[in-house]
């Protein structure tokens, strides 16, 4: 939100969209597949420790830009805004099609969004809240009127399918928002934060050097450290954005935290004194889709009628970097 003269300029969500690959893999089916390679896990362990029951996995011919474009088309249709009227495209992803061109430029071309500037944003699982906050800055400073933000991940590409402590946790998918400048309502307050000093608790260290991959091409995670830090920063940033907007947490209608683990979400609810039924939960069906998890969850609740115009929604991301952020939005 920004005051210009006597007018408040808000960043309003006017369209949302999502895309999930067609292949659904249940815990049982994944456990069977892993067992055939000597790796033991079970539906019971995965459900009890994470709340995940299944995940969607993209086949070889589906990449991050494809999923991004499909979710963007749905969001554009929902918004009624033409691709040619989009000023800026931001794709939040840790699994870009290639190093460059950016996935955002590929999306721009496929959508014929000819006027748009386009770039990727890398903040791991916090990417979508970082994109939302960045888009808000462009809109409130009048550098852009219509912005398309997308979280898209083919996370299965960077999973070590021999590491049961990570490979059961993630899935693929994409989600998108169309945002526009509004005098009525939209983002009331937002914050993004980082702590690079604990970057080693969640990383993919691999990179190219002289034609070779150096470091690991796979996700490495100290699950318990990530868990503890996630609960702490999600609570702090929820309180910070609500205080900034002078909104009591009890007046927030819906909470959409990053969907990584149901136990993180339940612990957050207890700390904020918010009942479970105010949380939008998709981790059971989608697993952790990194930067895509928030718009995927938002779109589920928008389509099934839970999130309505006028509702106050708290959107929260957390992940590698270490990064986190929150936005309090009047829909
Ligand atoms: O998107 C970024 C944000 N990411 C997150 O928020 C993830 C945060 N962390 C977590 O969600 C949890 O820490 C995990 C779900 C990753 C792990 O849960 P945990 O309760 O912290 O389990 P743990 O790592 O302490 O492991 C407990 C046991 C270990 O066995 P021992 O040493 O007790 O014998 C693991 O080897 O569970 C074992 N284990 C498994 N067993 C069956 C680890 N992975 C599996 C598995 N199946 N897939």
Coordinates of C-alpha atoms and ligand atoms in Angstrom, one line a residue:
X1 CA 0.0 0.0 0.0
X2 CA 1.3 3.5 -0.8
X3 CA -0.3 7.0 -0.4
X4 CA -0.1 9.1 -3.5
X5 CA -1.7 12.5 -2.9
X6 CA -4.9 11.7 -1.1
X7 CA -5.2 8.3 -2.8
X8 CA -4.0 4.9 -1.5
X9 CA -2.6 2.7 -4.2
X10 CA -3.0 -1.0 -3.4
X11 CA -1.8 -4.1 -5.2
X12 CA -4.9 -6.2 -5.8
X13 CA -5.1 -9.9 -6.8
X14 CA -7.5 -9.9 -9.7
X15 CA -6.9 -13.4 -11.1
X16 CA -5.4 -16.7 -10.0
X17 CA -4.6 -19.9 -11.7
X18 CA -2.8 -23.2 -11.2
X19 CA -1.5 -26.2 -13.0
X20 CA -0.7 -29.8 -11.7
X21 CA 0.8 -32.6 -13.8
X22 CA -1.5 -35.5 -14.5
X23 CA 0.6 -38.2 -12.7
X24 CA -0.5 -38.6 -9.1
X25 CA 1.8 -40.7 -6.9
X26 CA 0.4 -41.9 -3.6
X27 CA 2.6 -42.6 -0.6
X28 CA 2.0 -46.4 -1.0
X29 CA 3.0 -46.3 -4.6
X30 CA 6.1 -44.3 -3.9
X31 CA 7.1 -46.6 -1.0
X32 CA 6.7 -49.6 -3.3
X33 CA 8.9 -48.0 -5.9
X34 CA 11.6 -47.0 -3.4
X35 CA 11.5 -50.5 -1.8
X36 CA 12.3 -52.0 -5.2
X37 CA 15.6 -50.1 -4.9
X38 CA 16.2 -51.1 -1.2
X39 CA 14.9 -47.9 0.3
X40 CA 12.4 -48.3 3.2
X41 CA 9.6 -45.8 3.9
X42 CA 5.8 -46.1 4.5
X43 CA 2.6 -44.3 4.1
X44 CA 2.3 -44.2 7.9
X45 CA 5.7 -42.5 8.4
X46 CA 5.0 -39.9 5.7
X47 CA 1.5 -39.1 6.9
X48 CA 2.4 -38.9 10.6
X49 CA 5.6 -36.8 10.1
X50 CA 4.4 -34.5 7.3
X51 CA 0.6 -34.9 6.5
X52 CA 1.5 -35.7 2.9
X53 CA -0.6 -38.4 1.3
X54 CA 0.3 -37.9 -2.4
X55 CA 2.1 -35.7 -4.8
X56 CA 1.9 -34.8 -8.5
X57 CA 5.0 -35.5 -10.6
X58 CA 5.8 -34.1 -14.0
X59 CA 6.8 -36.4 -16.8
X60 CA 10.1 -35.8 -18.8
X61 CA 8.4 -33.6 -21.4
X62 CA 6.8 -31.2 -18.9
X63 CA 9.1 -28.5 -17.7
X64 CA 8.8 -25.5 -15.4
X65 CA 8.0 -23.0 -18.2
X66 CA 5.2 -25.3 -19.5
X67 CA 3.5 -25.4 -16.1
X68 CA 4.1 -21.7 -15.6
X69 CA 2.4 -20.9 -18.9
X70 CA -0.6 -23.1 -18.1
X71 CA -1.2 -21.6 -14.7
X72 CA -0.7 -18.0 -16.1
X73 CA -3.3 -18.6 -18.8
X74 CA -5.8 -19.6 -16.2
X75 CA -5.0 -16.5 -14.0
X76 CA -5.2 -14.2 -17.0
X77 CA -8.6 -15.6 -18.0
X78 CA -9.8 -15.2 -14.4
X79 CA -8.6 -11.6 -14.3
X80 CA -10.1 -10.5 -17.6
X81 CA -6.7 -8.8 -18.4
X82 CA -5.0 -9.5 -21.7
X83 CA -1.5 -10.8 -21.8
X84 CA -0.6 -7.8 -24.0
X85 CA -1.5 -5.5 -21.1
X86 CA 0.9 -7.1 -18.6
X87 CA 3.8 -4.8 -17.8
X88 CA 5.9 -7.2 -15.8
X89 CA 6.3 -11.0 -15.4
X90 CA 8.1 -12.5 -12.4
X91 CA 8.6 -16.3 -12.2
X92 CA 9.7 -17.6 -8.8
X93 CA 11.5 -20.9 -9.3
X94 CA 14.5 -22.9 -8.1
X95 CA 14.1 -25.2 -11.1
X96 CA 14.3 -22.9 -14.2
X97 CA 14.3 -24.6 -17.6
X98 CA 17.9 -23.4 -18.0
X99 CA 20.4 -20.9 -16.6
X100 CA 19.3 -18.4 -19.1
X101 CA 17.1 -17.2 -20.8
X102 CA 15.0 -16.9 -17.7
X103 CA 11.9 -19.0 -17.4
X104 CA 10.0 -15.7 -17.2
X105 CA 11.3 -14.7 -20.8
X106 CA 10.1 -18.1 -22.1
X107 CA 6.7 -17.5 -20.5
X108 CA 6.5 -14.0 -21.9
X109 CA 7.1 -15.3 -25.4
X110 CA 4.6 -18.2 -25.1
X111 CA 1.9 -15.8 -23.8
X112 CA 2.7 -13.1 -26.4
X113 CA 2.9 -10.7 -23.5
X114 CA 4.9 -8.4 -25.8
X115 CA 5.0 -5.3 -23.5
X116 CA 6.2 -7.1 -20.4
X117 CA 9.6 -7.0 -18.8
X118 CA 10.4 -10.5 -17.5
X119 CA 12.7 -11.9 -14.9
X120 CA 13.1 -14.9 -12.6
X121 CA 13.3 -14.6 -8.8
X122 CA 15.1 -17.2 -6.7
X123 CA 14.2 -17.4 -3.1
X124 CA 13.5 -21.2 -2.9
X125 CA 10.2 -22.0 -1.2
X126 CA 9.7 -18.3 -0.3
X127 CA 9.9 -17.3 -4.0
X128 CA 6.2 -16.5 -4.4
X129 CA 6.0 -14.2 -1.4
X130 CA 9.1 -12.5 -2.6
X131 CA 7.6 -12.1 -6.0
X132 CA 4.4 -10.7 -4.5
X133 CA 6.3 -8.2 -2.4
X134 CA 8.5 -7.2 -5.4
X135 CA 5.4 -6.8 -7.7
X136 CA 3.8 -4.6 -5.0
X137 CA 6.9 -2.3 -5.1
X138 CA 6.6 -2.0 -8.9
X139 CA 2.9 -1.2 -8.7
X140 CA 3.0 1.2 -5.8
X141 CA 5.9 3.1 -7.3
X142 CA 3.8 3.3 -10.6
X143 CA 6.5 1.5 -12.5
X144 CA 4.0 -1.2 -13.5
X145 CA 0.2 -1.4 -13.5
X146 CA -0.5 -5.0 -14.3
X147 CA 1.9 -7.7 -13.1
X148 CA 1.9 -11.5 -13.6
X149 CA 3.6 -13.5 -10.9
X150 CA 4.1 -17.2 -11.1
X151 CA 5.5 -19.9 -8.8
X152 CA 6.5 -22.9 -10.9
X153 CA 8.6 -25.9 -9.9
X154 CA 9.7 -29.2 -11.4
X155 CA 11.2 -30.0 -8.0
X156 CA 11.3 -33.8 -8.8
X157 CA 14.3 -32.9 -11.1
X158 CA 16.5 -31.9 -8.1
X159 CA 15.5 -34.7 -5.7
X160 CA 17.8 -37.6 -4.8
X161 CA 15.4 -40.6 -5.2
X162 CA 17.8 -42.6 -3.0
X163 CA 17.4 -40.1 -0.1
X164 CA 14.2 -41.0 1.7
X165 CA 14.5 -38.0 4.1
X166 CA 13.8 -35.6 1.2
X167 CA 12.4 -37.4 -1.8
X168 CA 9.1 -38.2 -0.2
X169 CA 8.4 -34.6 0.7
X170 CA 8.1 -32.7 -2.6
X171 CA 6.0 -32.5 -5.7
X172 CA 5.7 -30.5 -9.0
X173 CA 3.2 -27.8 -10.0
X174 CA 2.6 -24.1 -10.7
X175 CA 0.4 -21.3 -9.6
X176 CA -0.1 -17.7 -10.7
X177 CA -1.6 -14.4 -9.7
X178 CA -2.5 -11.4 -11.9
X179 CA -2.0 -8.2 -9.9
X180 CA -3.2 -4.7 -10.7
X181 CA -3.1 -1.3 -9.2
X182 CA -6.3 -0.5 -7.3
X183 CA -7.7 2.3 -5.2
X184 CA -10.1 -0.1 -3.3
X185 CA -8.2 -2.9 -1.7
X186 CA -5.3 -5.3 -2.0
X187 CA -2.0 -5.9 -0.1
X188 CA -2.3 -4.0 3.3
X189 CA 1.3 -4.8 4.4
X190 CA 4.1 -7.2 3.5
X191 CA 7.6 -8.1 4.6
X192 CA 10.4 -10.2 3.2
X193 CA 13.5 -11.4 5.2
X194 CA 16.6 -13.5 4.9
X195 CA 19.3 -15.1 7.1
X196 CA 22.1 -16.3 4.9
X197 CA 24.1 -17.4 8.0
X198 CA 22.0 -20.6 8.2
X199 CA 22.0 -21.2 4.4
X200 CA 23.5 -24.7 4.9
X201 CA 20.3 -26.1 6.5
X202 CA 18.6 -26.3 3.1
X203 CA 20.4 -26.1 -0.1
X204 CA 21.2 -27.4 -3.6
X205 CA 24.9 -26.6 -3.8
X206 CA 25.5 -27.8 -7.4
X207 CA 26.7 -25.5 -10.2
X208 CA 28.4 -25.7 -13.5
X209 CA 32.1 -25.0 -13.8
X210 CA 34.2 -25.6 -16.9
X211 CA 31.7 -28.0 -18.3
X212 CA 31.3 -30.0 -15.1
X213 CA 28.8 -30.1 -12.3
X214 CA 30.5 -29.1 -9.0
X215 CA 28.7 -29.8 -5.7
X216 CA 25.5 -31.7 -5.3
X217 CA 22.7 -31.4 -7.9
X218 CA 20.2 -32.6 -5.2
X219 CA 18.3 -31.0 -2.3
X220 CA 20.1 -31.4 1.1
X221 CA 18.1 -30.6 4.2
X222 CA 18.6 -30.6 8.0
X223 CA 14.9 -31.2 8.5
X224 CA 14.7 -30.5 12.2
X225 CA 16.6 -27.1 11.9
X226 CA 14.4 -26.1 9.0
X227 CA 11.3 -27.1 11.0
X228 CA 12.3 -25.1 14.1
X229 CA 13.3 -22.0 12.2
X230 CA 10.2 -22.1 10.0
X231 CA 7.8 -22.1 12.9
X232 CA 9.7 -19.2 14.6
X233 CA 9.9 -16.9 11.5
X234 CA 6.4 -17.7 10.4
X235 CA 5.0 -16.6 13.8
X236 CA 7.2 -13.5 13.9
X237 CA 6.3 -12.3 10.4
X238 CA 2.6 -13.0 10.8
X239 CA 2.6 -10.8 13.9
X240 CA 4.8 -8.1 12.1
X241 CA 2.5 -7.7 9.0
X242 CA -0.6 -7.7 11.1
X243 CA 0.8 -5.1 13.5
X244 CA 2.0 -3.0 10.5
X245 CA -1.6 -3.0 9.1
X246 CA -3.1 -2.5 12.6
X247 CA -5.1 -5.7 12.1
X248 CA -5.7 -8.1 14.9
X249 CA -4.8 -11.6 14.0
X250 CA -8.2 -12.8 15.1
X251 CA -9.7 -10.8 12.2
X252 CA -7.8 -12.6 9.5
X253 CA -10.2 -14.9 7.6
X254 CA -7.7 -17.2 6.0
X255 CA -4.1 -18.3 6.6
X256 CA -2.1 -19.7 3.6
X257 CA 1.3 -20.6 4.9
X258 CA 3.9 -22.4 2.7
X259 CA 2.7 -26.1 2.4
X260 CA 5.7 -28.1 3.6
X261 CA 4.5 -30.0 6.7
X262 CA 1.1 -30.1 8.5
X263 CA 2.9 -30.2 11.8
X264 CA 4.6 -26.8 11.1
X265 CA 1.2 -25.4 10.2
X266 CA -0.5 -26.7 13.3
X267 CA 2.3 -25.5 15.5
X268 CA 2.0 -22.0 13.9
X269 CA -1.8 -22.1 14.5
X270 CA -1.2 -22.9 18.2
X271 CA 1.3 -20.1 18.6
X272 CA -0.9 -17.5 16.9
X273 CA -4.0 -18.9 18.7
X274 CA -5.7 -19.5 15.4
X275 CA -8.0 -22.5 14.9
X276 CA -7.1 -25.2 12.4
X277 CA -10.2 -24.5 10.2
X278 CA -8.8 -21.0 9.3
X279 CA -5.8 -22.6 7.5
X280 CA -6.0 -23.6 3.8
X281 CA -4.3 -27.0 3.6
X282 CA -3.1 -28.6 0.4
X283 CA 0.1 -30.3 1.6
X284 CA -1.8 -33.6 1.9
X285 CA -2.6 -33.6 -1.8
X286 CA 0.2 -31.5 -3.4
X287 CA 3.1 -32.2 -1.0
X288 CA 5.7 -29.4 -0.9
X289 CA 5.8 -27.7 -4.3
X290 CA 8.3 -25.0 -3.1
X291 CA 7.5 -21.7 -4.8
X292 CA 4.3 -23.0 -6.3
X293 CA 2.7 -24.1 -3.0
X294 CA 1.0 -20.8 -2.0
X295 CA -0.7 -19.9 -5.3
X296 CA -1.7 -23.6 -5.7
X297 CA -3.4 -23.5 -2.2
X298 CA -4.9 -20.0 -2.8
X299 CA -6.5 -21.2 -6.1
X300 CA -8.0 -24.3 -4.5
X301 CA -9.7 -22.1 -1.8
X302 CA -10.7 -19.5 -4.4
X303 CA -12.3 -22.1 -6.6
X304 CA -14.1 -24.0 -3.9
X305 CA -15.6 -20.7 -2.6
X306 CA -13.9 -20.4 0.8
X307 CA -11.9 -17.3 -0.1
X308 CA -14.4 -14.5 -1.0
X309 CA -14.0 -10.9 -2.0
X310 CA -13.6 -8.8 1.1
X311 CA -11.8 -11.5 3.0
X312 CA -8.5 -10.9 4.8
X313 CA -5.9 -13.4 3.8
X314 CA -2.4 -13.9 5.3
X315 CA 0.0 -15.4 2.8
X316 CA 3.4 -16.7 4.2
X317 CA 6.4 -18.3 2.7
X318 CA 9.6 -19.9 4.2
X319 CA 12.5 -21.8 2.8
X320 CA 16.1 -22.1 1.6
X321 CA 18.4 -19.2 1.9
X322 CA 17.2 -19.0 4.7
X323 CA 14.3 -16.9 3.5
X324 CA 10.8 -16.0 4.6
X325 CA 8.1 -13.4 4.1
X326 CA 4.4 -12.6 4.6
X327 CA 1.7 -10.5 2.9
X328 CA -1.6 -9.5 4.4
X329 CA -4.1 -9.1 1.6
X330 CA -7.7 -7.8 1.4
X331 CA -9.2 -9.8 -1.5
Ligands
LIG1 O1 10.1 -26.2 1.9 C1 11.1 -25.8 2.7 C2 10.7 -26.0 4.1 N1 10.9 -27.4 4.5 C3 10.4 -27.8 5.6 O2 9.7 -27.1 6.2 C4 10.7 -29.2 6.1 C5 10.9 -29.1 7.6 N2 11.2 -30.4 8.2 C6 10.3 -31.4 8.3 O3 9.2 -31.3 7.8 C7 10.7 -32.6 9.1 O4 11.9 -32.4 9.8 C8 10.9 -33.9 8.2 C9 9.5 -34.3 7.7 C10 11.8 -33.6 7.1 C11 11.5 -35.0 9.1 O5 10.7 -35.3 10.2 P1 11.3 -35.5 11.6 O6 10.2 -35.7 12.6 O7 12.2 -34.3 11.9 O8 12.2 -36.8 11.4 P2 13.7 -37.0 11.6 O9 14.5 -36.3 10.5 O10 14.1 -36.7 13.0 O11 13.8 -38.6 11.4 C12 13.2 -39.5 12.3 C13 13.5 -40.9 11.9 C14 15.0 -41.2 11.5 O12 15.3 -42.5 12.0 P3 16.0 -42.7 13.4 O13 17.3 -42.0 13.3 O14 15.1 -42.2 14.4 O15 16.1 -44.2 13.4 C15 15.1 -41.1 10.0 O16 16.1 -41.9 9.5 O17 12.8 -41.1 10.6 C16 13.7 -41.7 9.7 N3 13.2 -41.3 8.3 C17 12.3 -42.0 7.7 N4 11.7 -43.1 7.9 C18 10.8 -43.6 7.0 C19 13.6 -40.2 7.6 N5 12.9 -40.2 6.5 C20 12.1 -41.3 6.5 C21 11.2 -41.8 5.5 N6 10.6 -42.9 5.9 N7 10.9 -41.2 4.4

